[in-house]
Amino acid sequence: MTTERDEVKLIGTWAGGLVMRVMIALNLKQVGYKLLQETPGQKSKLLLQSNPVYKKIPVLIHNGKSICESMIIVEYIDETWTSSGWQILPSDPHDRAIARFWTAYIDDKLPGLFPMLMGIIPGNTVTAAERFTACLQPLEEAFEKISKGKSFFNGNEIGYLDIALGSHIGWIKAVEKMANVKIMTKEKTPRLVMWAERFCVHTVKEIMPKIEKLIEYTELIKLSLITATPRN
Amino acid sequence: MVPNSEVRLFGMWASPAVWRVEWALKMKGIEFEYIEEDVSDKSSSLLMYNPINKQVPVLVHNGKPIVESLVILEYIDETWNDKPILPVDSYERAKARFWATFVDVKCREAARKSFFGEGEERENGIENLEIQLKALDEELEGKKFFAGNSIGYTDLVVGWMAFWLGVAEEAGDFKAVNSSKFPFFTAWIENFLQDPLIKNNLPPRDKTVEFFRLFRQAGSCAKANVK
């Protein structure tokens, strides 16, 4: 249930792909919130209190209650704020299962591919990029069927699976530039390239961080890793 | 009730992910056909229904496949929506889903290291498992089940730790579950395994321990990357 005095806070950073998922969902539902920025390399007391198990962003705090894990938060937002008319998950249980399956796939396969491309861990970035493209291939092939020939995975409007993958677009473009590689291309992933273009011009475009800022942010992360004091 | 419903479940007798789907189907009183898969020689049906992961469980409802056990549980709850498995309140649902990913990602990884690992890797696995068990133990304080007085979604998803973790401990010769360190969790194991739904719906223990012993040997020999 939501009230006039709803208090919504989001612990995260403007650069976080997973945090972006939550920001998109809140924006789609027209829910006002306060972003509590975390400093790279440090974890605030509030974060540690709100997410003692993982100690990670994003965390949504709704009227004092903490909800963790980005796509769980997105689903919570979908179920809690229902008056805007915007539905993030589709209605049909089978369509919902498809969206959940592919989201689990994205969250299993993609995150681990970024650090090498960002230069945070050593490795062959060309191979890493090829691996990334290969991971996107099944989504590329499934796009027509899932979207039912429409513009987004969710149909005419962006939804759960669009948010899950779309939150990575900024970082994909950033690492393509940083590592001088290609991941999403017209040759290998034409449908995803066009879907990404549509996603980026959607109303959520204000939330999408600029590539140059993400590249700067990566340098900050690398610096904080070098200068971090050893943990107890 | 869903009329004219054809439900089939592709599974493997020792798999906890398959059993949690069976528990959910039985909780809802849904009739289904069970098809045992030989995972060393997967059927063309399984590969057709789950081409990405090629794994059980796969639920096929009126010809449409649903894969990944947590996705299947949500699908079952949404499609047959009497006797809900997930909580009604959206905050409680978020908490239930949180615990599901916690046990399926974190605890499973720690259990895998404890079971297959050696030396430092094994020690690290057991240490992590104990931290995770503490979190689960705290969550259970004052409750019979994660869901309250009767079994719900979180109990079904944590359920593998009530039976298969003990099996892994025996087959892998390690110990993580400790009744004095984790009293609420240990009591929950007892309550869960004694519940009529679960008691009569578990694989035979000795056979499962033996299966896991062989599985561990094969894992050590091949240094396989198993799930």
XYZ file of C-alpha atoms in Angstrom:
459
model
C 0.000 0.000 0.000
C 1.295 3.519 -0.725
C 0.429 6.722 1.071
C 0.887 10.469 0.630
C 3.724 10.319 3.116
C 5.656 7.556 1.305
C 9.323 7.866 1.993
C 11.509 6.301 -0.661
C 15.288 6.316 -0.538
C 17.694 4.567 -2.844
C 21.239 3.775 -1.753
C 23.441 3.603 -4.810
C 25.649 5.463 -7.214
C 24.709 7.281 -10.433
C 27.099 4.990 -12.328
C 25.843 1.644 -11.115
C 24.131 -0.472 -13.781
C 22.172 -2.358 -11.158
C 21.178 0.884 -9.435
C 20.001 2.177 -12.799
C 17.503 -0.666 -12.988
C 15.835 0.596 -9.838
C 15.917 4.226 -10.992
C 14.237 3.266 -14.266
C 11.517 1.350 -12.431
C 10.863 4.226 -10.013
C 10.722 6.688 -12.917
C 8.313 4.539 -14.916
C 6.020 4.406 -11.917
C 6.507 8.149 -11.275
C 7.688 7.529 -7.729
C 9.731 10.309 -6.124
C 12.819 9.182 -4.270
C 16.024 10.433 -2.704
C 19.302 9.030 -4.059
C 21.839 8.468 -1.303
C 25.160 8.346 -3.133
C 27.790 5.870 -2.022
C 31.460 6.752 -2.484
C 33.421 4.261 -4.606
C 35.610 2.062 -2.437
C 33.678 2.849 0.749
C 30.476 1.515 2.294
C 28.300 3.802 4.401
C 26.916 2.793 7.782
C 23.412 2.971 6.348
C 24.322 0.535 3.569
C 25.877 -1.913 6.020
C 22.801 -1.689 8.252
C 20.299 -1.994 5.404
C 22.042 -4.819 3.583
C 24.040 -6.699 6.216
C 24.115 -9.917 4.194
C 25.605 -8.622 0.920
C 26.681 -5.070 1.886
C 25.980 -4.058 -1.724
C 24.014 -1.465 -3.635
C 21.331 -0.946 -4.700
C 19.148 -0.935 -1.600
C 15.678 0.572 -1.642
C 14.389 1.864 1.671
C 10.609 2.278 1.592
C 9.103 3.744 4.762
C 12.035 2.369 6.733
C 11.972 -1.131 5.233
C 14.980 -2.284 3.190
C 14.681 -4.230 -0.018
C 17.852 -5.614 -1.645
C 18.907 -7.136 -4.991
C 18.146 -5.044 -8.070
C 15.562 -7.175 -9.880
C 13.839 -8.090 -6.603
C 13.553 -4.342 -5.963
C 12.172 -3.810 -9.494
C 9.530 -6.443 -8.887
C 8.715 -4.919 -5.482
C 8.241 -1.529 -7.166
C 5.983 -3.127 -9.781
C 3.791 -4.753 -7.134
C 3.704 -1.800 -4.728
C 2.991 1.178 -7.012
C 0.130 0.157 -9.241
C -1.737 3.417 -9.902
C 0.487 4.793 -12.698
C -0.861 2.178 -15.100
C 2.642 1.145 -16.092
C 3.216 -2.587 -15.772
C 6.834 -3.698 -15.604
C 6.270 -7.451 -15.658
C 3.775 -8.777 -18.210
C 0.433 -10.150 -17.022
C 0.602 -13.602 -18.536
C 2.387 -16.120 -16.259
C 4.253 -17.734 -19.145
C 5.490 -14.369 -20.423
C 6.556 -13.527 -16.871
C 8.460 -16.810 -16.684
C 10.258 -15.990 -19.948
C 11.217 -12.528 -18.630
C 12.467 -14.029 -15.354
C 14.419 -16.782 -17.087
C 16.310 -14.405 -19.358
C 16.928 -11.978 -16.503
C 18.463 -14.810 -14.487
C 20.548 -15.660 -17.560
C 21.768 -12.057 -17.887
C 22.623 -11.855 -14.196
C 24.451 -15.166 -14.329
C 26.495 -14.534 -17.484
C 27.190 -10.817 -17.894
C 28.506 -9.254 -14.644
C 31.640 -11.416 -14.524
C 32.631 -10.280 -18.029
C 33.037 -6.595 -17.200
C 36.092 -6.430 -14.893
C 38.552 -7.665 -17.527
C 37.129 -5.307 -20.142
C 37.366 -2.430 -17.666
C 41.024 -3.276 -17.030
C 40.348 -4.063 -13.381
C 41.665 -7.607 -13.798
C 44.301 -8.567 -16.374
C 43.356 -10.551 -19.449
C 42.815 -10.618 -23.179
C 40.138 -8.040 -23.879
C 39.532 -9.249 -27.431
C 38.676 -12.723 -26.169
C 36.602 -11.210 -23.369
C 34.627 -9.150 -25.900
C 34.044 -12.221 -28.072
C 32.809 -14.093 -25.030
C 30.456 -11.237 -24.222
C 29.041 -11.244 -27.751
C 28.618 -15.027 -27.550
C 26.637 -14.613 -24.291
C 24.356 -12.101 -25.994
C 23.755 -14.393 -28.974
C 20.892 -16.434 -27.437
C 19.119 -13.176 -26.495
C 19.643 -11.880 -30.028
C 18.063 -15.047 -31.426
C 15.197 -15.012 -28.930
C 14.345 -11.317 -29.385
C 11.716 -11.714 -32.112
C 9.882 -14.427 -30.245
C 9.953 -12.700 -26.843
C 9.009 -9.273 -28.201
C 6.329 -10.823 -30.440
C 7.637 -8.635 -33.237
C 7.395 -5.412 -31.233
C 10.020 -2.833 -30.242
C 11.002 -4.091 -26.827
C 11.318 -7.458 -25.098
C 8.189 -6.472 -23.176
C 6.290 -5.441 -26.307
C 5.423 -1.830 -27.149
C 6.899 -0.482 -23.950
C 9.946 -1.316 -21.903
C 9.509 -3.838 -19.129
C 11.335 -6.165 -16.782
C 13.679 -7.836 -19.242
C 14.379 -4.574 -21.098
C 15.398 -3.028 -17.783
C 17.559 -6.035 -16.875
C 19.561 -5.849 -20.095
C 19.176 -2.134 -20.815
C 20.918 -1.207 -17.580
C 24.096 -2.694 -19.055
C 24.050 -0.700 -22.324
C 25.966 2.275 -20.910
C 28.702 0.070 -19.514
C 28.865 -2.045 -22.669
C 29.493 1.107 -24.709
C 32.005 2.365 -22.134
C 34.082 -0.838 -22.136
C 33.926 -0.999 -25.942
C 35.628 2.390 -25.942
C 38.033 1.696 -23.054
C 39.218 -1.649 -24.396
C 38.859 -0.706 -28.073
C 36.655 -3.709 -28.812
C 33.226 -4.348 -30.275
C 30.555 -6.271 -28.356
C 27.190 -5.334 -29.855
C 27.458 -5.026 -33.619
C 25.143 -4.821 -36.630
C 26.836 -7.939 -37.981
C 26.508 -10.233 -34.975
C 23.668 -8.739 -32.894
C 21.599 -6.534 -35.250
C 18.324 -6.851 -33.348
C 19.939 -6.030 -30.017
C 21.693 -3.021 -31.566
C 18.368 -1.633 -32.774
C 16.657 -2.511 -29.491
C 19.456 -0.695 -27.611
C 18.984 2.403 -29.793
C 15.272 2.407 -29.016
C 15.964 1.856 -25.314
C 18.385 4.771 -25.222
C 15.926 7.259 -26.738
C 13.142 6.161 -24.426
C 12.032 8.465 -21.617
C 14.576 6.741 -19.372
C 17.396 8.324 -21.368
C 17.912 11.000 -18.675
C 19.031 8.284 -16.292
C 21.562 6.733 -18.647
C 25.026 7.902 -17.722
C 27.353 9.441 -20.318
C 30.074 7.108 -21.601
C 32.866 9.577 -20.786
C 31.666 9.818 -17.190
C 31.643 6.029 -16.888
C 35.195 5.893 -18.205
C 36.233 8.502 -15.615
C 34.426 6.499 -12.956
C 36.332 3.354 -13.940
C 39.598 5.199 -13.342
C 38.300 6.173 -9.884
C 37.444 2.549 -9.076
C 40.886 1.385 -10.201
C 42.496 4.041 -8.049
C 40.418 3.108 -5.009
C 41.414 -0.539 -5.449
C 45.086 0.365 -5.534
C 44.931 2.661 -2.531
C 42.454 0.624 -0.441
C 43.755 -0.430 2.962
C 43.688 -4.181 3.606
C 40.443 -5.426 5.222
C 40.572 -6.941 8.744
C -8.017 -24.446 -10.906
C -6.763 -24.478 -14.458
C -9.086 -26.555 -16.663
C -7.814 -29.053 -19.240
C -4.342 -28.722 -17.889
C -1.544 -30.964 -19.021
C 1.435 -30.755 -16.703
C 4.676 -32.645 -17.185
C 7.826 -32.419 -15.116
C 11.211 -33.508 -16.478
C 13.450 -34.338 -13.555
C 16.199 -36.402 -12.033
C 15.613 -38.372 -8.833
C 18.525 -36.938 -6.827
C 18.189 -33.285 -7.832
C 17.065 -30.849 -5.109
C 15.942 -28.321 -7.713
C 13.561 -30.930 -9.136
C 12.206 -31.911 -5.725
C 11.363 -28.326 -4.818
C 9.164 -28.146 -7.918
C 7.507 -31.451 -6.977
C 6.842 -30.123 -3.484
C 5.195 -27.022 -4.931
C 3.041 -29.055 -7.330
C 1.954 -31.361 -4.515
C 1.272 -28.449 -2.149
C -1.132 -27.101 -4.747
C -2.633 -30.510 -5.463
C -1.667 -30.286 -9.144
C -1.616 -33.553 -11.044
C 1.394 -34.042 -13.230
C 3.292 -36.601 -15.232
C 6.870 -37.115 -14.086
C 9.546 -38.007 -16.618
C 12.903 -39.205 -15.284
C 15.855 -37.927 -17.313
C 19.185 -39.673 -17.657
C 21.387 -36.583 -17.323
C 24.335 -38.396 -18.866
C 22.220 -39.024 -21.982
C 19.704 -36.224 -22.229
C 16.505 -36.805 -24.153
C 15.689 -34.879 -27.299
C 12.610 -33.538 -25.489
C 14.706 -32.023 -22.709
C 17.119 -30.456 -25.191
C 14.207 -29.061 -27.162
C 12.470 -27.627 -24.098
C 15.632 -26.252 -22.486
C 18.173 -25.577 -25.234
C 20.035 -22.897 -23.251
C 20.832 -24.680 -20.001
C 19.956 -28.254 -21.035
C 19.057 -29.016 -17.415
C 16.269 -30.335 -15.255
C 13.823 -29.395 -13.909
C 11.674 -28.418 -16.853
C 7.956 -27.943 -16.352
C 5.866 -28.284 -19.490
C 2.374 -26.856 -19.135
C 0.022 -27.358 -22.068
C 3.068 -27.804 -24.279
C 4.891 -24.659 -23.107
C 8.170 -25.140 -21.238
C 9.216 -23.237 -18.133
C 12.781 -23.706 -16.882
C 14.830 -22.776 -13.789
C 13.319 -23.995 -10.541
C 12.747 -20.552 -8.971
C 11.073 -19.331 -12.159
C 8.944 -22.492 -12.171
C 7.840 -21.927 -8.569
C 6.673 -18.385 -9.372
C 4.890 -19.679 -12.473
C 3.098 -22.384 -10.483
C 2.020 -19.868 -7.844
C 0.699 -17.419 -10.445
C -1.053 -19.982 -12.612
C -2.732 -21.992 -9.858
C -3.443 -19.156 -7.523
C -5.381 -20.822 -4.719
C -3.287 -21.891 -1.700
C -0.541 -19.292 -2.345
C 3.035 -20.370 -1.767
C 4.537 -16.875 -1.851
C 3.465 -14.322 0.782
C 0.718 -11.885 -0.200
C 2.446 -8.731 1.058
C 4.932 -7.264 -1.453
C 7.622 -6.587 1.173
C 7.394 -10.159 2.477
C 7.563 -11.404 -1.122
C 10.731 -9.370 -1.673
C 12.243 -10.909 1.478
C 11.279 -14.423 0.350
C 12.869 -13.842 -3.070
C 15.958 -12.430 -1.383
C 16.452 -15.622 0.648
C 15.898 -17.697 -2.488
C 18.753 -16.055 -4.369
C 20.878 -16.122 -1.204
C 20.639 -19.893 -0.801
C 20.768 -20.651 -4.507
C 23.801 -18.507 -5.254
C 25.800 -17.938 -2.048
C 25.059 -21.068 -0.028
C 25.249 -23.306 -3.057
C 28.675 -21.924 -3.992
C 29.946 -22.385 -0.431
C 28.528 -25.915 -0.307
C 30.147 -26.717 -3.648
C 33.553 -25.566 -2.371
C 33.119 -27.504 0.870
C 32.097 -30.626 -1.018
C 34.457 -30.658 -3.985
C 37.236 -28.460 -2.681
C 40.397 -29.395 -0.880
C 42.683 -27.634 1.554
C 42.203 -23.869 1.616
C 39.308 -23.902 -0.843
C 37.392 -26.370 1.337
C 38.120 -24.405 4.518
C 36.952 -21.227 2.841
C 33.774 -22.965 1.707
C 32.957 -24.228 5.203
C 33.731 -20.835 6.743
C 31.362 -19.119 4.320
C 28.680 -21.750 4.893
C 28.836 -21.081 8.624
C 28.414 -17.338 8.100
C 25.426 -18.063 5.834
C 23.908 -20.539 8.288
C 24.147 -17.866 10.977
C 22.134 -15.471 8.800
C 19.480 -18.137 8.179
C 19.463 -19.053 11.863
C 18.791 -15.431 12.845
C 15.986 -15.204 10.306
C 14.315 -18.239 11.866
C 14.354 -17.028 15.466
C 10.850 -17.248 16.912
C 9.478 -19.087 13.883
C 8.726 -22.714 13.155
C 9.178 -22.222 9.434
C 10.567 -19.343 7.367
C 7.001 -18.669 6.243
C 5.593 -18.799 9.792
C 3.481 -21.659 11.131
C 3.405 -23.630 7.920
C 5.702 -24.234 4.973
C 5.880 -21.584 2.275
C 8.066 -20.487 -0.608
C 11.193 -19.732 1.423
C 11.010 -23.125 3.126
C 10.703 -24.846 -0.242
C 13.713 -23.019 -1.648
C 15.907 -23.428 1.446
C 14.658 -27.037 1.622
C 17.716 -28.425 -0.144
C 19.727 -27.455 2.896
C 17.518 -29.553 5.160
C 18.293 -32.771 3.316
C 20.957 -32.423 0.645
C 23.379 -30.429 2.769
C 23.408 -33.298 5.281
C 23.912 -35.728 2.407
C 26.792 -33.635 1.071
C 28.327 -33.458 4.555
C 28.243 -37.238 4.833
C 29.399 -37.964 1.287
C 31.994 -35.181 1.347
C 33.164 -35.747 4.912
C 32.772 -32.230 6.259
C 30.571 -30.573 8.871
C 28.950 -27.163 8.806
C 25.502 -27.569 10.380
C 25.915 -27.437 14.148
C 22.978 -27.543 16.575
C 24.614 -25.418 19.254
C 25.800 -22.721 16.819
C 22.581 -22.743 14.752
C 19.794 -23.906 17.085
C 16.892 -22.390 15.143
C 18.141 -23.691 11.826
C 18.638 -27.170 13.265
C 15.099 -27.105 14.696
C 13.798 -25.942 11.312
C 15.491 -28.902 9.596
C 13.667 -31.248 11.960
C 10.302 -29.501 11.464
C 10.730 -29.361 7.708
C 11.688 -33.008 7.271
C 8.831 -34.132 9.516
C 6.201 -32.156 7.638
C 3.868 -34.616 5.845
C 4.416 -32.893 2.471
C 8.191 -33.301 2.682
C 8.511 -36.525 4.690
C 6.914 -38.605 1.956
C 8.580 -36.711 -0.864
C 12.300 -37.172 -0.552
C 14.719 -39.443 -2.379
C 16.051 -42.444 -0.393
C 18.876 -41.150 1.802
C 21.365 -44.001 1.442
C 21.007 -44.050 -2.314
C 21.456 -40.265 -2.434
C 24.570 -40.345 -0.232
C 26.060 -43.019 -2.497
C 25.184 -41.002 -5.588
C 26.877 -37.924 -4.136
C 29.953 -39.953 -3.149
C 30.350 -41.113 -6.747
C 29.604 -37.607 -7.971
C 32.394 -36.266 -5.776
C 34.848 -38.860 -7.028
C 33.978 -38.041 -10.623
C 34.348 -34.358 -9.820
C 37.776 -34.860 -8.286
C 38.970 -36.985 -11.217
C 37.732 -34.736 -13.944
C 38.102 -31.441 -11.991
C 34.739 -30.763 -13.597
C 33.039 -27.421 -13.328
C 29.742 -28.634 -11.942
C 26.574 -26.820 -11.034
